[in-house]
PDB file of C-alpha atoms in Angstrom:
ATOM      1  CA  ALA A 753      15.036  -4.994 -10.315  1.00  0.00           C
ATOM      2  CA  GLN A 754      11.551  -3.578 -10.084  1.00  0.00           C
ATOM      3  CA  LYS A 755       8.965  -6.176  -9.151  1.00  0.00           C
ATOM      4  CA  ILE A 756       5.998  -3.976 -10.017  1.00  0.00           C
ATOM      5  CA  THR A 757       6.180  -1.479 -12.859  1.00  0.00           C
ATOM      6  CA  GLN A 758       3.629   1.198 -13.618  1.00  0.00           C
ATOM      7  CA  THR A 759       4.824   3.077 -16.666  1.00  0.00           C
ATOM      8  CA  GLN A 760       2.177   5.808 -16.726  1.00  0.00           C
ATOM      9  CA  PRO A 761       2.932   8.538 -14.169  1.00  0.00           C
ATOM     10  CA  GLY A 762      -0.186  10.436 -15.245  1.00  0.00           C
ATOM     11  CA  MET A 763      -3.282   9.705 -17.266  1.00  0.00           C
ATOM     12  CA  PHE A 764      -6.255  11.773 -18.394  1.00  0.00           C
ATOM     13  CA  VAL A 765      -9.664  10.434 -19.329  1.00  0.00           C
ATOM     14  CA  GLN A 766     -12.923  12.061 -20.292  1.00  0.00           C
ATOM     15  CA  GLU A 767     -15.839  11.516 -17.955  1.00  0.00           C
ATOM     16  CA  LYS A 768     -17.939   8.449 -18.886  1.00  0.00           C
ATOM     17  CA  GLU A 769     -15.153   6.919 -20.961  1.00  0.00           C
ATOM     18  CA  ALA A 770     -13.170   3.813 -20.054  1.00  0.00           C
ATOM     19  CA  VAL A 771      -9.504   3.938 -19.092  1.00  0.00           C
ATOM     20  CA  THR A 772      -6.788   1.310 -18.674  1.00  0.00           C
ATOM     21  CA  LEU A 773      -3.991   1.681 -16.157  1.00  0.00           C
ATOM     22  CA  ASP A 774      -0.969  -0.492 -16.888  1.00  0.00           C
ATOM     23  CA  CYS A 775       0.860  -2.744 -14.478  1.00  0.00           C
ATOM     24  CA  THR A 776       3.526  -5.346 -15.145  1.00  0.00           C
ATOM     25  CA  TYR A 777       5.084  -7.553 -12.524  1.00  0.00           C
ATOM     26  CA  ASP A 778       8.033  -9.825 -12.096  1.00  0.00           C
ATOM     27  CA  THR A 779       8.075 -13.002 -10.047  1.00  0.00           C
ATOM     28  CA  SER A 780       9.328 -16.542 -10.428  1.00  0.00           C
ATOM     29  CA  ASP A 781       6.856 -17.937  -7.923  1.00  0.00           C
ATOM     30  CA  PRO A 782       3.761 -19.636  -9.402  1.00  0.00           C
ATOM     31  CA  SER A 783       1.639 -18.476  -6.455  1.00  0.00           C
ATOM     32  CA  TYR A 784       1.085 -14.769  -6.110  1.00  0.00           C
ATOM     33  CA  GLY A 785      -1.647 -12.243  -5.630  1.00  0.00           C
ATOM     34  CA  LEU A 786      -2.137  -8.948  -7.432  1.00  0.00           C
ATOM     35  CA  PHE A 787      -3.953  -5.965  -5.956  1.00  0.00           C
ATOM     36  CA  TRP A 788      -5.029  -2.503  -7.022  1.00  0.00           C
ATOM     37  CA  TYR A 789      -5.502   0.349  -4.567  1.00  0.00           C
ATOM     38  CA  LYS A 790      -6.902   3.839  -5.057  1.00  0.00           C
ATOM     39  CA  GLN A 791      -5.516   6.814  -3.155  1.00  0.00           C
ATOM     40  CA  PRO A 792      -7.594  10.012  -3.365  1.00  0.00           C
ATOM     41  CA  SER A 793      -6.106  13.336  -2.356  1.00  0.00           C
ATOM     42  CA  SER A 794      -7.171  12.696   1.253  1.00  0.00           C
ATOM     43  CA  GLY A 795      -4.438  10.071   1.422  1.00  0.00           C
ATOM     44  CA  GLU A 796      -6.398   6.992   2.429  1.00  0.00           C
ATOM     45  CA  MET A 797      -5.679   3.797   0.529  1.00  0.00           C
ATOM     46  CA  ILE A 798      -8.782   2.066  -0.787  1.00  0.00           C
ATOM     47  CA  PHE A 799      -8.670  -1.563  -1.925  1.00  0.00           C
ATOM     48  CA  LEU A 800     -10.239  -1.996  -5.356  1.00  0.00           C
ATOM     49  CA  ILE A 801      -9.660  -5.452  -6.746  1.00  0.00           C
ATOM     50  CA  TYR A 802      -7.689  -8.682  -6.321  1.00  0.00           C
ATOM     51  CA  GLN A 803      -6.462 -11.295  -8.805  1.00  0.00           C
ATOM     52  CA  GLY A 804      -4.888 -14.580  -7.778  1.00  0.00           C
ATOM     53  CA  SER A 805      -2.321 -16.206 -10.008  1.00  0.00           C
ATOM     54  CA  TYR A 806      -4.411 -19.359 -10.308  1.00  0.00           C
ATOM     55  CA  ASP A 807      -7.645 -17.592 -11.094  1.00  0.00           C
ATOM     56  CA  GLN A 808      -8.923 -18.622 -14.487  1.00  0.00           C
ATOM     57  CA  GLN A 809     -11.101 -15.578 -15.014  1.00  0.00           C
ATOM     58  CA  ASN A 810     -10.322 -11.902 -14.842  1.00  0.00           C
ATOM     59  CA  ALA A 811     -11.450 -10.289 -11.606  1.00  0.00           C
ATOM     60  CA  THR A 812     -14.286  -7.771 -11.703  1.00  0.00           C
ATOM     61  CA  GLU A 813     -15.698  -5.462  -9.038  1.00  0.00           C
ATOM     62  CA  GLY A 814     -18.403  -3.151 -10.273  1.00  0.00           C
ATOM     63  CA  ARG A 815     -16.827  -0.679 -12.698  1.00  0.00           C
ATOM     64  CA  TYR A 816     -13.363  -2.113 -12.075  1.00  0.00           C
ATOM     65  CA  SER A 817     -11.951  -5.076 -13.917  1.00  0.00           C
ATOM     66  CA  LEU A 818      -8.496  -6.528 -14.081  1.00  0.00           C
ATOM     67  CA  ASN A 819      -7.087  -7.562 -17.446  1.00  0.00           C
ATOM     68  CA  PHE A 820      -4.835 -10.397 -16.312  1.00  0.00           C
ATOM     69  CA  GLN A 821      -2.380 -11.678 -18.915  1.00  0.00           C
ATOM     70  CA  LYS A 822      -0.278 -14.199 -17.069  1.00  0.00           C
ATOM     71  CA  ALA A 823       2.140 -15.024 -19.869  1.00  0.00           C
ATOM     72  CA  ARG A 824       2.911 -11.334 -20.323  1.00  0.00           C
ATOM     73  CA  LYS A 825       2.982 -10.771 -16.564  1.00  0.00           C
ATOM     74  CA  SER A 826       0.593  -7.896 -16.806  1.00  0.00           C
ATOM     75  CA  ALA A 827      -2.351  -6.967 -14.611  1.00  0.00           C
ATOM     76  CA  ASN A 828      -3.939  -3.854 -16.051  1.00  0.00           C
ATOM     77  CA  LEU A 829      -6.798  -2.125 -14.279  1.00  0.00           C
ATOM     78  CA  VAL A 830      -9.748  -1.127 -16.436  1.00  0.00           C
ATOM     79  CA  ILE A 831     -12.170   1.474 -15.131  1.00  0.00           C
ATOM     80  CA  SER A 832     -15.350   1.686 -17.151  1.00  0.00           C
ATOM     81  CA  ALA A 833     -17.594   4.768 -17.351  1.00  0.00           C
ATOM     82  CA  SER A 834     -15.145   7.058 -15.536  1.00  0.00           C
ATOM     83  CA  GLN A 835     -16.524   9.442 -12.960  1.00  0.00           C
ATOM     84  CA  LEU A 836     -15.040  12.651 -11.577  1.00  0.00           C
ATOM     85  CA  GLY A 837     -14.595  10.882  -8.247  1.00  0.00           C
ATOM     86  CA  ASP A 838     -12.230   8.425  -9.902  1.00  0.00           C
ATOM     87  CA  SER A 839      -9.547  11.112 -10.017  1.00  0.00           C
ATOM     88  CA  ALA A 840      -6.863   9.745  -7.716  1.00  0.00           C
ATOM     89  CA  MET A 841      -3.546   7.956  -7.553  1.00  0.00           C
ATOM     90  CA  TYR A 842      -3.747   4.254  -8.377  1.00  0.00           C
ATOM     91  CA  PHE A 843      -1.262   1.678  -7.133  1.00  0.00           C
ATOM     92  CA  CYS A 844      -0.674  -1.839  -8.340  1.00  0.00           C
ATOM     93  CA  ALA A 845       0.763  -4.271  -5.781  1.00  0.00           C
ATOM     94  CA  MET A 846       1.858  -7.891  -5.596  1.00  0.00           C
ATOM     95  CA  ARG A 847       2.053 -10.371  -2.771  1.00  0.00           C
ATOM     96  CA  GLU A 848       4.259 -13.445  -2.989  1.00  0.00           C
ATOM     97  CA  PRO A 849       4.312 -16.360  -0.597  1.00  0.00           C
ATOM     98  CA  GLY A 850       7.149 -16.325   1.844  1.00  0.00           C
ATOM     99  CA  SER A 851       7.989 -15.467   5.360  1.00  0.00           C
ATOM    100  CA  ALA A 852       7.630 -11.724   4.970  1.00  0.00           C
ATOM    101  CA  ARG A 853       4.353 -11.769   3.060  1.00  0.00           C
ATOM    102  CA  GLN A 854       4.627  -8.109   2.249  1.00  0.00           C
ATOM    103  CA  LEU A 855       2.955  -6.265  -0.559  1.00  0.00           C
ATOM    104  CA  THR A 856       5.297  -4.760  -3.139  1.00  0.00           C
ATOM    105  CA  PHE A 857       3.888  -1.564  -4.639  1.00  0.00           C
ATOM    106  CA  GLY A 858       4.401   0.105  -7.959  1.00  0.00           C
ATOM    107  CA  SER A 859       5.140   3.814  -8.244  1.00  0.00           C
ATOM    108  CA  GLY A 860       1.550   4.685  -9.038  1.00  0.00           C
ATOM    109  CA  THR A 861      -0.451   6.362 -11.791  1.00  0.00           C
ATOM    110  CA  GLN A 862      -2.178   9.690 -11.221  1.00  0.00           C
ATOM    111  CA  LEU A 863      -5.542   9.563 -13.006  1.00  0.00           C
ATOM    112  CA  THR A 864      -7.432  12.752 -13.775  1.00  0.00           C
ATOM    113  CA  VAL A 865     -11.001  12.541 -15.021  1.00  0.00           C
ATOM    114  CA  LEU A 866     -12.026  15.527 -17.119  1.00  0.00           C
ATOM    115  CA  PRO A 867     -15.605  16.836 -17.176  1.00  0.00           C
TER     116      PRO A 867
ATOM    117  CA  ASP B 893     -16.562  -2.036  13.144  1.00  0.00           C
ATOM    118  CA  GLY B 894     -13.072  -3.454  12.791  1.00  0.00           C
ATOM    119  CA  GLY B 895     -10.424  -1.204  11.437  1.00  0.00           C
ATOM    120  CA  ILE B 896      -7.050   0.412  11.797  1.00  0.00           C
ATOM    121  CA  THR B 897      -6.623   3.804  13.433  1.00  0.00           C
ATOM    122  CA  GLN B 898      -3.741   6.186  13.023  1.00  0.00           C
ATOM    123  CA  SER B 899      -3.222   9.256  15.123  1.00  0.00           C
ATOM    124  CA  PRO B 900      -2.679  12.095  14.984  1.00  0.00           C
ATOM    125  CA  LYS B 901      -3.832  13.044  11.501  1.00  0.00           C
ATOM    126  CA  TYR B 902      -1.383  15.970  11.413  1.00  0.00           C
ATOM    127  CA  LEU B 903       1.843  16.269  13.382  1.00  0.00           C
ATOM    128  CA  PHE B 904       4.446  18.980  13.574  1.00  0.00           C
ATOM    129  CA  ARG B 905       7.971  18.308  14.708  1.00  0.00           C
ATOM    130  CA  LYS B 906      10.677  20.699  15.688  1.00  0.00           C
ATOM    131  CA  GLU B 907      14.252  20.112  14.654  1.00  0.00           C
ATOM    132  CA  GLY B 908      15.974  17.611  16.943  1.00  0.00           C
ATOM    133  CA  GLN B 909      12.759  16.272  18.404  1.00  0.00           C
ATOM    134  CA  ASN B 910      11.522  12.687  18.508  1.00  0.00           C
ATOM    135  CA  VAL B 911       7.866  12.124  17.711  1.00  0.00           C
ATOM    136  CA  THR B 912       5.738   9.005  17.888  1.00  0.00           C
ATOM    137  CA  LEU B 913       2.973   8.080  15.466  1.00  0.00           C
ATOM    138  CA  SER B 914       0.271   5.783  16.759  1.00  0.00           C
ATOM    139  CA  CYS B 915      -1.232   2.825  14.897  1.00  0.00           C
ATOM    140  CA  GLU B 916      -3.891   0.573  16.439  1.00  0.00           C
ATOM    141  CA  GLN B 917      -5.908  -2.216  14.829  1.00  0.00           C
ATOM    142  CA  ASN B 918      -8.768  -4.361  16.063  1.00  0.00           C
ATOM    143  CA  LEU B 919      -8.831  -6.730  13.114  1.00  0.00           C
ATOM    144  CA  ASN B 920      -6.866  -9.449  14.906  1.00  0.00           C
ATOM    145  CA  HIS B 921      -4.227  -9.201  12.190  1.00  0.00           C
ATOM    146  CA  ASP B 922      -0.823 -10.641  12.966  1.00  0.00           C
ATOM    147  CA  ALA B 923       1.196  -8.455  10.613  1.00  0.00           C
ATOM    148  CA  MET B 924       1.593  -4.686  10.712  1.00  0.00           C
ATOM    149  CA  TYR B 925       3.549  -2.339   8.507  1.00  0.00           C
ATOM    150  CA  TRP B 926       4.742   1.251   8.311  1.00  0.00           C
ATOM    151  CA  TYR B 927       5.189   3.050   5.011  1.00  0.00           C
ATOM    152  CA  ARG B 928       6.451   6.476   4.100  1.00  0.00           C
ATOM    153  CA  GLN B 929       5.066   8.359   1.118  1.00  0.00           C
ATOM    154  CA  ASP B 930       6.574  11.535  -0.301  1.00  0.00           C
ATOM    155  CA  PRO B 931       4.501  13.847  -2.542  1.00  0.00           C
ATOM    156  CA  GLY B 932       3.681  12.225  -5.868  1.00  0.00           C
ATOM    157  CA  GLN B 933       5.663   9.139  -4.964  1.00  0.00           C
ATOM    158  CA  GLY B 934       4.979   5.535  -4.164  1.00  0.00           C
ATOM    159  CA  LEU B 935       5.120   3.784  -0.800  1.00  0.00           C
ATOM    160  CA  ARG B 936       8.398   2.872   0.820  1.00  0.00           C
ATOM    161  CA  LEU B 937       8.520   0.296   3.603  1.00  0.00           C
ATOM    162  CA  ILE B 938      10.008   1.480   6.885  1.00  0.00           C
ATOM    163  CA  TYR B 939       9.397  -1.399   9.301  1.00  0.00           C
ATOM    164  CA  TYR B 940       7.158  -4.414   9.555  1.00  0.00           C
ATOM    165  CA  SER B 941       6.178  -6.900  12.204  1.00  0.00           C
ATOM    166  CA  GLN B 942       4.654 -10.318  11.809  1.00  0.00           C
ATOM    167  CA  ILE B 943       4.337 -11.193  15.464  1.00  0.00           C
ATOM    168  CA  VAL B 944       4.364  -9.554  18.851  1.00  0.00           C
ATOM    169  CA  ASN B 945       7.820  -8.601  20.127  1.00  0.00           C
ATOM    170  CA  ASP B 946       9.376  -9.070  16.722  1.00  0.00           C
ATOM    171  CA  PHE B 947       9.899  -6.657  13.832  1.00  0.00           C
ATOM    172  CA  GLN B 948      12.139  -6.237  10.822  1.00  0.00           C
ATOM    173  CA  LYS B 949      13.647  -3.290   8.997  1.00  0.00           C
ATOM    174  CA  GLY B 950      12.246  -2.352   5.646  1.00  0.00           C
ATOM    175  CA  ASP B 951      13.939  -0.394   2.897  1.00  0.00           C
ATOM    176  CA  ILE B 952      14.288   2.940   4.717  1.00  0.00           C
ATOM    177  CA  ALA B 953      14.529   2.141   8.439  1.00  0.00           C
ATOM    178  CA  GLU B 954      17.324   4.593   9.277  1.00  0.00           C
ATOM    179  CA  GLY B 955      16.136   7.304  11.652  1.00  0.00           C
ATOM    180  CA  TYR B 956      13.019   5.370  12.678  1.00  0.00           C
ATOM    181  CA  SER B 957      12.219   2.934  15.472  1.00  0.00           C
ATOM    182  CA  VAL B 958       9.213   0.750  16.296  1.00  0.00           C
ATOM    183  CA  SER B 959       7.902  -1.524  19.011  1.00  0.00           C
ATOM    184  CA  ARG B 960       5.326  -4.302  19.007  1.00  0.00           C
ATOM    185  CA  GLU B 961       4.422  -5.026  22.602  1.00  0.00           C
ATOM    186  CA  LYS B 962       0.797  -5.802  21.812  1.00  0.00           C
ATOM    187  CA  LYS B 963      -0.779  -7.418  18.777  1.00  0.00           C
ATOM    188  CA  GLU B 964      -3.062  -4.431  18.305  1.00  0.00           C
ATOM    189  CA  SER B 965      -0.427  -1.705  18.412  1.00  0.00           C
ATOM    190  CA  PHE B 966       2.600  -0.797  16.286  1.00  0.00           C
ATOM    191  CA  PRO B 967       3.833   2.723  17.078  1.00  0.00           C
ATOM    192  CA  LEU B 968       6.477   4.395  14.939  1.00  0.00           C
ATOM    193  CA  THR B 969       8.991   6.838  16.409  1.00  0.00           C
ATOM    194  CA  VAL B 970      10.616   9.312  14.078  1.00  0.00           C
ATOM    195  CA  THR B 971      13.898  10.161  15.739  1.00  0.00           C
ATOM    196  CA  SER B 972      16.080  13.220  15.403  1.00  0.00           C
ATOM    197  CA  ALA B 973      18.413  11.078  13.304  1.00  0.00           C
ATOM    198  CA  GLN B 974      15.863  11.166  10.479  1.00  0.00           C
ATOM    199  CA  LYS B 975      17.049  14.229   8.582  1.00  0.00           C
ATOM    200  CA  ASN B 976      14.104  14.657   6.255  1.00  0.00           C
ATOM    201  CA  PRO B 977      11.034  13.396   8.076  1.00  0.00           C
ATOM    202  CA  THR B 978       8.419  15.558   6.366  1.00  0.00           C
ATOM    203  CA  ALA B 979       6.168  13.020   4.633  1.00  0.00           C
ATOM    204  CA  PHE B 980       2.889  11.144   4.783  1.00  0.00           C
ATOM    205  CA  TYR B 981       3.042   8.015   6.934  1.00  0.00           C
ATOM    206  CA  LEU B 982       0.732   5.066   6.390  1.00  0.00           C
ATOM    207  CA  CYS B 983       0.225   2.143   8.708  1.00  0.00           C
ATOM    208  CA  ALA B 984      -1.254  -1.124   7.445  1.00  0.00           C
ATOM    209  CA  SER B 985      -2.134  -4.532   8.767  1.00  0.00           C
ATOM    210  CA  SER B 986      -2.846  -7.901   7.239  1.00  0.00           C
ATOM    211  CA  MET B 987      -3.368 -11.519   7.973  1.00  0.00           C
ATOM    212  CA  THR B 988      -0.473 -13.849   7.493  1.00  0.00           C
ATOM    213  CA  GLY B 989      -0.840 -17.448   6.579  1.00  0.00           C
ATOM    214  CA  ARG B 990       0.663 -20.328   4.858  1.00  0.00           C
ATOM    215  CA  GLY B 991      -0.735 -23.006   2.705  1.00  0.00           C
ATOM    216  CA  GLN B 992      -1.644 -23.583  -0.847  1.00  0.00           C
ATOM    217  CA  GLY B 993      -2.907 -21.117  -3.313  1.00  0.00           C
ATOM    218  CA  ALA B 994      -2.227 -17.540  -4.177  1.00  0.00           C
ATOM    219  CA  PRO B 995      -1.878 -15.218  -1.189  1.00  0.00           C
ATOM    220  CA  ASN B 996      -5.006 -13.122  -1.119  1.00  0.00           C
ATOM    221  CA  TYR B 997      -4.157 -11.268   2.045  1.00  0.00           C
ATOM    222  CA  GLY B 998      -4.190  -7.652   1.103  1.00  0.00           C
ATOM    223  CA  TYR B 999      -3.612  -4.776   3.447  1.00  0.00           C
ATOM    224  CA  THR B1000      -6.027  -2.745   5.482  1.00  0.00           C
ATOM    225  CA  PHE B1001      -4.655   0.768   5.741  1.00  0.00           C
ATOM    226  CA  GLY B1002      -5.052   3.480   8.297  1.00  0.00           C
ATOM    227  CA  SER B1003      -5.946   6.995   7.172  1.00  0.00           C
ATOM    228  CA  GLY B1004      -2.376   8.234   7.561  1.00  0.00           C
ATOM    229  CA  THR B1005      -0.419  10.869   9.466  1.00  0.00           C
ATOM    230  CA  ARG B1006       1.062  13.930   7.796  1.00  0.00           C
ATOM    231  CA  LEU B1007       4.286  14.872   9.540  1.00  0.00           C
ATOM    232  CA  THR B1008       5.845  18.275   8.977  1.00  0.00           C
ATOM    233  CA  VAL B1009       9.097  19.629  10.348  1.00  0.00           C
ATOM    234  CA  VAL B1010       8.811  23.234  11.522  1.00  0.00           C
TER     235      VAL B1010
END
């Protein structure tokens, strides 16, 4: 079973508008961390934002915010005031406690910002 | 500045050849990982290591080998047994830790190596 699901293979948004990238996750552990990474065409992976399962408030980092709905097991990334440089692949990931402590990644969403 | 360095950026392999991708970090991270990414796809875990001289297979370890002789280094060898090695390879590192609370140890990634079979 998929632990991280990103249902939007591709998304388009007009420059200066906001966009939401969906992510749902599956875990039975009460302690977990959720991450979003950006991958531009150069290939590097850039950390954007983190949300802990015990955090009471939604995480925010500049134009990025995470809409964390714990009961629905969703952790959607909201990008406000999109810029052309936001065009990239976006990955949602989860980390669970345990001996391996790996990140599990979703399949990604390709975001294209239109001028 | 601390970081994680992958080399080379581009690598070409002939059929039947083994090649080794380098990954070095100076972040004092215990854990290191290798991922493969095919065009338009997500990341698939090849191997990971949480401690020196120990490593585990990920989801697609066949045709690959690794070593972890030093904390800072985690080289990946793509062997001739890997039939379709053309891909983008990403190395990552992270802290490990136990204790209470949600694990906030994300990855630091290298800039990747693009491997092409010629």
